[in-house]
Amino acid sequence: MADVLALVEARLRTALGEPDARAAVTFLGTDRIEVLRFSDQASGGIVRYATLGMAAQPMADPTAVLADPLRGPRAELVLSVRAGLADTDKVLRPLAVLAASPQVEGVVVAPGASLDVGEPLWPGAPFTSVLVAEPGGLVDDLDLEEPLDPVQFLPLLPMTPNEAAHKRVHGAAELQERWLNHGTDVRDPLRSSVRLD
């Protein structure tokens, strides 16, 4: 069976180009997680951070007695922000923490979920959590050999604490619709919270 992470990295390079930086983080009792940075000046100064390592193992249902070593959802995380407005490179460790959460906490990361790191995503960031968005827009799913599930590349949308509280009450779709209606640039690393009244 082909190395899943080699295929994942190849898919990321095809979709986003060559990474211009990478960092590795290892947490006690988990596999190594890398975070790759892709700077694309052609896309209006957007920098993208993608995890590499989360998809090595399928995410297991925390209520299952035994985890299936082959079957189960696989994913990597992708965060896109405007370059040059904040020191967003400090997001590498928080992203690695989120990518390790299926191994550490037994959670299944899926679209519509909220993930909280408990601290600013980067210095001065008004965000401590992210909304997991639907895959397929930026990086296509990666099909693997049977019986393995495909790898999804899940976009992360930073949320302010007020937005995260609003999402818990009203749901992910309502928050995303509010962002859309107010013309919120969710890639702005310094943006304020959308109006919630």
mmCIF file of C-alpha atoms in Angstrom:
data_model
loop_
_atom_site.group_PDB
_atom_site.id
_atom_site.type_symbol
_atom_site.label_atom_id
_atom_site.label_comp_id
_atom_site.label_asym_id
_atom_site.label_seq_id
_atom_site.Cartn_x
_atom_site.Cartn_y
_atom_site.Cartn_z
ATOM 1 C CA MET A 1 0.000 0.000 0.000
ATOM 2 C CA ALA A 2 1.396 3.407 -0.956
ATOM 3 C CA ASP A 3 2.602 5.793 1.734
ATOM 4 C CA VAL A 4 -0.463 7.914 2.527
ATOM 5 C CA LEU A 5 1.519 10.986 3.579
ATOM 6 C CA ALA A 6 3.629 10.975 0.406
ATOM 7 C CA LEU A 7 0.403 10.982 -1.621
ATOM 8 C CA VAL A 8 -1.040 13.749 0.569
ATOM 9 C CA GLU A 9 2.037 15.930 0.099
ATOM 10 C CA ALA A 10 1.943 15.348 -3.659
ATOM 11 C CA ARG A 11 -1.728 16.428 -3.740
ATOM 12 C CA LEU A 12 -0.916 19.577 -1.731
ATOM 13 C CA ARG A 13 1.947 20.471 -4.099
ATOM 14 C CA THR A 14 -0.295 19.944 -7.132
ATOM 15 C CA ALA A 15 -2.987 22.224 -5.699
ATOM 16 C CA LEU A 16 -0.908 24.864 -3.919
ATOM 17 C CA GLY A 17 2.563 24.785 -5.501
ATOM 18 C CA GLU A 18 5.883 24.287 -3.758
ATOM 19 C CA PRO A 19 5.951 24.946 -0.004
ATOM 20 C CA ASP A 20 8.383 27.701 0.987
ATOM 21 C CA ALA A 21 8.671 26.565 4.620
ATOM 22 C CA ARG A 22 7.827 23.581 6.795
ATOM 23 C CA ALA A 23 8.010 22.799 10.485
ATOM 24 C CA ALA A 24 7.515 19.592 12.434
ATOM 25 C CA VAL A 25 5.936 19.168 15.859
ATOM 26 C CA THR A 26 5.809 15.970 17.872
ATOM 27 C CA PHE A 27 3.589 15.525 20.905
ATOM 28 C CA LEU A 28 4.109 12.774 23.476
ATOM 29 C CA GLY A 29 2.362 9.619 22.324
ATOM 30 C CA THR A 30 1.472 10.893 18.843
ATOM 31 C CA ASP A 31 2.874 10.706 15.349
ATOM 32 C CA ARG A 32 4.815 13.662 14.012
ATOM 33 C CA ILE A 33 2.748 16.470 12.487
ATOM 34 C CA GLU A 34 4.263 18.788 9.913
ATOM 35 C CA VAL A 35 2.877 22.144 8.826
ATOM 36 C CA LEU A 36 3.727 23.358 5.318
ATOM 37 C CA ARG A 37 3.517 27.004 4.288
ATOM 38 C CA PHE A 38 2.572 27.969 0.741
ATOM 39 C CA SER A 39 2.983 31.629 -0.220
ATOM 40 C CA ASP A 40 1.154 32.544 -3.419
ATOM 41 C CA GLN A 41 1.645 36.132 -4.526
ATOM 42 C CA ALA A 42 -0.473 35.457 -7.623
ATOM 43 C CA SER A 43 -3.530 34.914 -5.403
ATOM 44 C CA GLY A 44 -3.377 38.411 -3.948
ATOM 45 C CA GLY A 45 -0.893 37.790 -1.170
ATOM 46 C CA ILE A 46 -2.598 34.791 0.436
ATOM 47 C CA VAL A 47 -0.464 32.476 2.532
ATOM 48 C CA ARG A 48 -1.755 28.969 3.174
ATOM 49 C CA TYR A 49 -0.754 26.615 5.972
ATOM 50 C CA ALA A 50 -1.477 22.904 5.524
ATOM 51 C CA THR A 51 -0.942 20.089 7.994
ATOM 52 C CA LEU A 52 0.786 16.879 6.975
ATOM 53 C CA GLY A 53 0.505 13.851 9.240
ATOM 54 C CA MET A 54 -3.073 13.921 10.498
ATOM 55 C CA ALA A 55 -4.186 11.627 7.635
ATOM 56 C CA ALA A 56 -1.630 8.923 8.453
ATOM 57 C CA GLN A 57 -4.228 7.227 10.668
ATOM 58 C CA PRO A 58 -8.011 7.177 10.273
ATOM 59 C CA MET A 59 -9.970 9.139 12.855
ATOM 60 C CA ALA A 60 -11.763 6.765 15.185
ATOM 61 C CA ASP A 61 -15.207 7.101 16.705
ATOM 62 C CA PRO A 62 -14.475 7.896 20.381
ATOM 63 C CA THR A 63 -17.330 5.580 21.444
ATOM 64 C CA ALA A 64 -15.909 2.575 19.565
ATOM 65 C CA VAL A 65 -14.404 -0.174 21.709
ATOM 66 C CA LEU A 66 -11.631 -0.845 19.182
ATOM 67 C CA ALA A 67 -10.320 1.583 16.586
ATOM 68 C CA ASP A 68 -10.231 0.261 13.020
ATOM 69 C CA PRO A 69 -6.629 0.655 11.787
ATOM 70 C CA LEU A 70 -7.748 1.026 8.140
ATOM 71 C CA ARG A 71 -11.295 2.366 7.878
ATOM 72 C CA GLY A 72 -12.459 5.749 9.040
ATOM 73 C CA PRO A 73 -12.311 9.370 7.910
ATOM 74 C CA ARG A 74 -8.919 10.882 7.122
ATOM 75 C CA ALA A 75 -8.182 14.576 6.835
ATOM 76 C CA GLU A 76 -5.611 17.344 6.779
ATOM 77 C CA LEU A 77 -6.254 20.973 7.746
ATOM 78 C CA VAL A 78 -5.732 24.056 5.552
ATOM 79 C CA LEU A 79 -5.720 27.649 6.834
ATOM 80 C CA SER A 80 -5.620 30.608 4.403
ATOM 81 C CA VAL A 81 -4.791 34.158 5.565
ATOM 82 C CA ARG A 82 -3.706 37.437 3.997
ATOM 83 C CA ALA A 83 0.068 37.776 4.125
ATOM 84 C CA GLY A 84 1.958 40.635 5.735
ATOM 85 C CA LEU A 85 -0.740 41.891 8.117
ATOM 86 C CA ALA A 86 0.216 39.834 11.193
ATOM 87 C CA ASP A 87 2.842 37.341 12.361
ATOM 88 C CA THR A 88 0.736 34.407 11.188
ATOM 89 C CA ASP A 89 3.732 32.045 10.955
ATOM 90 C CA LYS A 90 3.289 31.534 14.706
ATOM 91 C CA VAL A 91 0.128 29.541 13.829
ATOM 92 C CA LEU A 92 2.293 26.486 13.114
ATOM 93 C CA ARG A 93 2.130 25.047 16.636
ATOM 94 C CA PRO A 94 -1.618 25.693 17.175
ATOM 95 C CA LEU A 95 -2.318 24.050 13.795
ATOM 96 C CA ALA A 96 -0.230 21.029 14.769
ATOM 97 C CA VAL A 97 -2.151 20.820 18.065
ATOM 98 C CA LEU A 98 -5.448 20.768 16.152
ATOM 99 C CA ALA A 99 -4.135 18.151 13.716
ATOM 100 C CA ALA A 100 -3.033 15.939 16.627
ATOM 101 C CA SER A 101 -6.406 16.199 18.399
ATOM 102 C CA PRO A 102 -7.847 12.998 16.816
ATOM 103 C CA GLN A 103 -4.908 11.019 18.245
ATOM 104 C CA VAL A 104 -4.726 12.853 21.579
ATOM 105 C CA GLU A 105 -8.416 13.418 22.367
ATOM 106 C CA GLY A 106 -10.103 10.832 20.154
ATOM 107 C CA VAL A 107 -12.183 13.412 18.302
ATOM 108 C CA VAL A 108 -13.365 13.127 14.714
ATOM 109 C CA VAL A 109 -12.753 16.437 12.920
ATOM 110 C CA ALA A 110 -15.541 17.078 10.405
ATOM 111 C CA PRO A 111 -17.146 20.036 8.595
ATOM 112 C CA GLY A 112 -19.220 22.186 10.933
ATOM 113 C CA ALA A 113 -17.065 21.415 13.980
ATOM 114 C CA SER A 114 -15.413 24.038 16.145
ATOM 115 C CA LEU A 115 -11.831 23.529 17.287
ATOM 116 C CA ASP A 116 -10.403 25.687 20.091
ATOM 117 C CA VAL A 117 -6.731 26.040 21.012
ATOM 118 C CA GLY A 118 -7.407 28.162 24.111
ATOM 119 C CA GLU A 119 -4.970 30.893 23.094
ATOM 120 C CA PRO A 120 -4.571 33.323 20.175
ATOM 121 C CA LEU A 121 -3.801 31.510 16.919
ATOM 122 C CA TRP A 122 -0.853 33.926 16.446
ATOM 123 C CA PRO A 123 0.424 36.938 18.453
ATOM 124 C CA GLY A 124 -2.302 39.569 18.748
ATOM 125 C CA ALA A 125 -4.868 37.424 16.919
ATOM 126 C CA PRO A 126 -8.508 38.032 17.886
ATOM 127 C CA PHE A 127 -9.153 34.313 17.279
ATOM 128 C CA THR A 128 -8.664 31.322 19.582
ATOM 129 C CA SER A 129 -10.794 28.866 17.613
ATOM 130 C CA VAL A 130 -11.639 27.857 14.068
ATOM 131 C CA LEU A 131 -14.690 26.625 12.209
ATOM 132 C CA VAL A 132 -14.081 23.549 10.049
ATOM 133 C CA ALA A 133 -15.542 24.275 6.600
ATOM 134 C CA GLU A 134 -16.600 21.972 3.780
ATOM 135 C CA PRO A 135 -13.745 20.380 1.766
ATOM 136 C CA GLY A 136 -13.239 20.384 -1.984
ATOM 137 C CA GLY A 137 -12.922 24.054 -2.842
ATOM 138 C CA LEU A 138 -9.165 24.488 -2.695
ATOM 139 C CA VAL A 139 -7.672 20.989 -2.579
ATOM 140 C CA ASP A 140 -9.643 18.046 -4.005
ATOM 141 C CA ASP A 141 -10.163 14.914 -1.925
ATOM 142 C CA LEU A 142 -7.451 12.296 -2.332
ATOM 143 C CA ASP A 143 -8.768 8.802 -3.093
ATOM 144 C CA LEU A 144 -6.763 5.964 -1.556
ATOM 145 C CA GLU A 145 -6.701 2.238 -2.277
ATOM 146 C CA GLU A 146 -9.585 0.223 -0.848
ATOM 147 C CA PRO A 147 -10.480 -0.198 1.957
ATOM 148 C CA LEU A 148 -9.020 3.173 2.975
ATOM 149 C CA ASP A 149 -11.298 6.203 3.065
ATOM 150 C CA PRO A 150 -10.274 9.235 0.981
ATOM 151 C CA VAL A 151 -8.311 12.083 2.560
ATOM 152 C CA GLN A 152 -10.250 15.338 2.823
ATOM 153 C CA PHE A 153 -8.516 18.716 3.020
ATOM 154 C CA LEU A 154 -10.596 20.711 5.491
ATOM 155 C CA PRO A 155 -10.458 24.527 5.340
ATOM 156 C CA LEU A 156 -10.269 26.289 8.699
ATOM 157 C CA LEU A 157 -12.026 29.644 9.233
ATOM 158 C CA PRO A 158 -10.803 31.606 12.289
ATOM 159 C CA MET A 159 -13.551 32.637 14.737
ATOM 160 C CA THR A 160 -13.565 35.307 17.432
ATOM 161 C CA PRO A 161 -14.841 34.175 20.857
ATOM 162 C CA ASN A 162 -18.183 35.929 20.180
ATOM 163 C CA GLU A 163 -18.508 34.186 16.805
ATOM 164 C CA ALA A 164 -17.679 30.821 18.397
ATOM 165 C CA ALA A 165 -20.375 31.369 21.047
ATOM 166 C CA HIS A 166 -22.855 32.386 18.335
ATOM 167 C CA LYS A 167 -22.014 29.275 16.314
ATOM 168 C CA ARG A 168 -22.613 27.024 19.340
ATOM 169 C CA VAL A 169 -26.139 28.411 19.667
ATOM 170 C CA HIS A 170 -27.155 28.951 16.028
ATOM 171 C CA GLY A 171 -24.972 26.498 14.099
ATOM 172 C CA ALA A 172 -22.176 26.710 11.533
ATOM 173 C CA ALA A 173 -24.405 27.421 8.528
ATOM 174 C CA GLU A 174 -25.959 30.483 10.171
ATOM 175 C CA LEU A 175 -22.548 31.929 11.073
ATOM 176 C CA GLN A 176 -21.212 31.366 7.557
ATOM 177 C CA GLU A 177 -24.304 32.994 6.080
ATOM 178 C CA ARG A 178 -23.792 35.981 8.382
ATOM 179 C CA TRP A 179 -20.168 36.300 7.213
ATOM 180 C CA LEU A 180 -21.367 36.182 3.613
ATOM 181 C CA ASN A 181 -24.146 38.741 4.108
ATOM 182 C CA HIS A 182 -21.778 41.199 5.817
ATOM 183 C CA GLY A 183 -18.968 40.737 3.280
ATOM 184 C CA THR A 184 -16.600 39.441 5.982
ATOM 185 C CA ASP A 185 -13.096 38.655 4.757
ATOM 186 C CA VAL A 186 -12.468 35.497 6.788
ATOM 187 C CA ARG A 187 -8.844 35.497 5.558
ATOM 188 C CA ASP A 188 -8.096 38.866 7.223
ATOM 189 C CA PRO A 189 -5.868 37.993 10.219
ATOM 190 C CA LEU A 190 -6.830 41.221 12.017
ATOM 191 C CA ARG A 191 -10.562 41.362 11.316
ATOM 192 C CA SER A 192 -13.077 42.103 14.037
ATOM 193 C CA SER A 193 -16.116 40.008 14.842
ATOM 194 C CA VAL A 194 -19.041 40.104 12.436
ATOM 195 C CA ARG A 195 -22.202 41.832 13.715
ATOM 196 C CA LEU A 196 -24.191 39.270 15.662
ATOM 197 C CA ASP A 197 -27.312 41.280 16.606
#
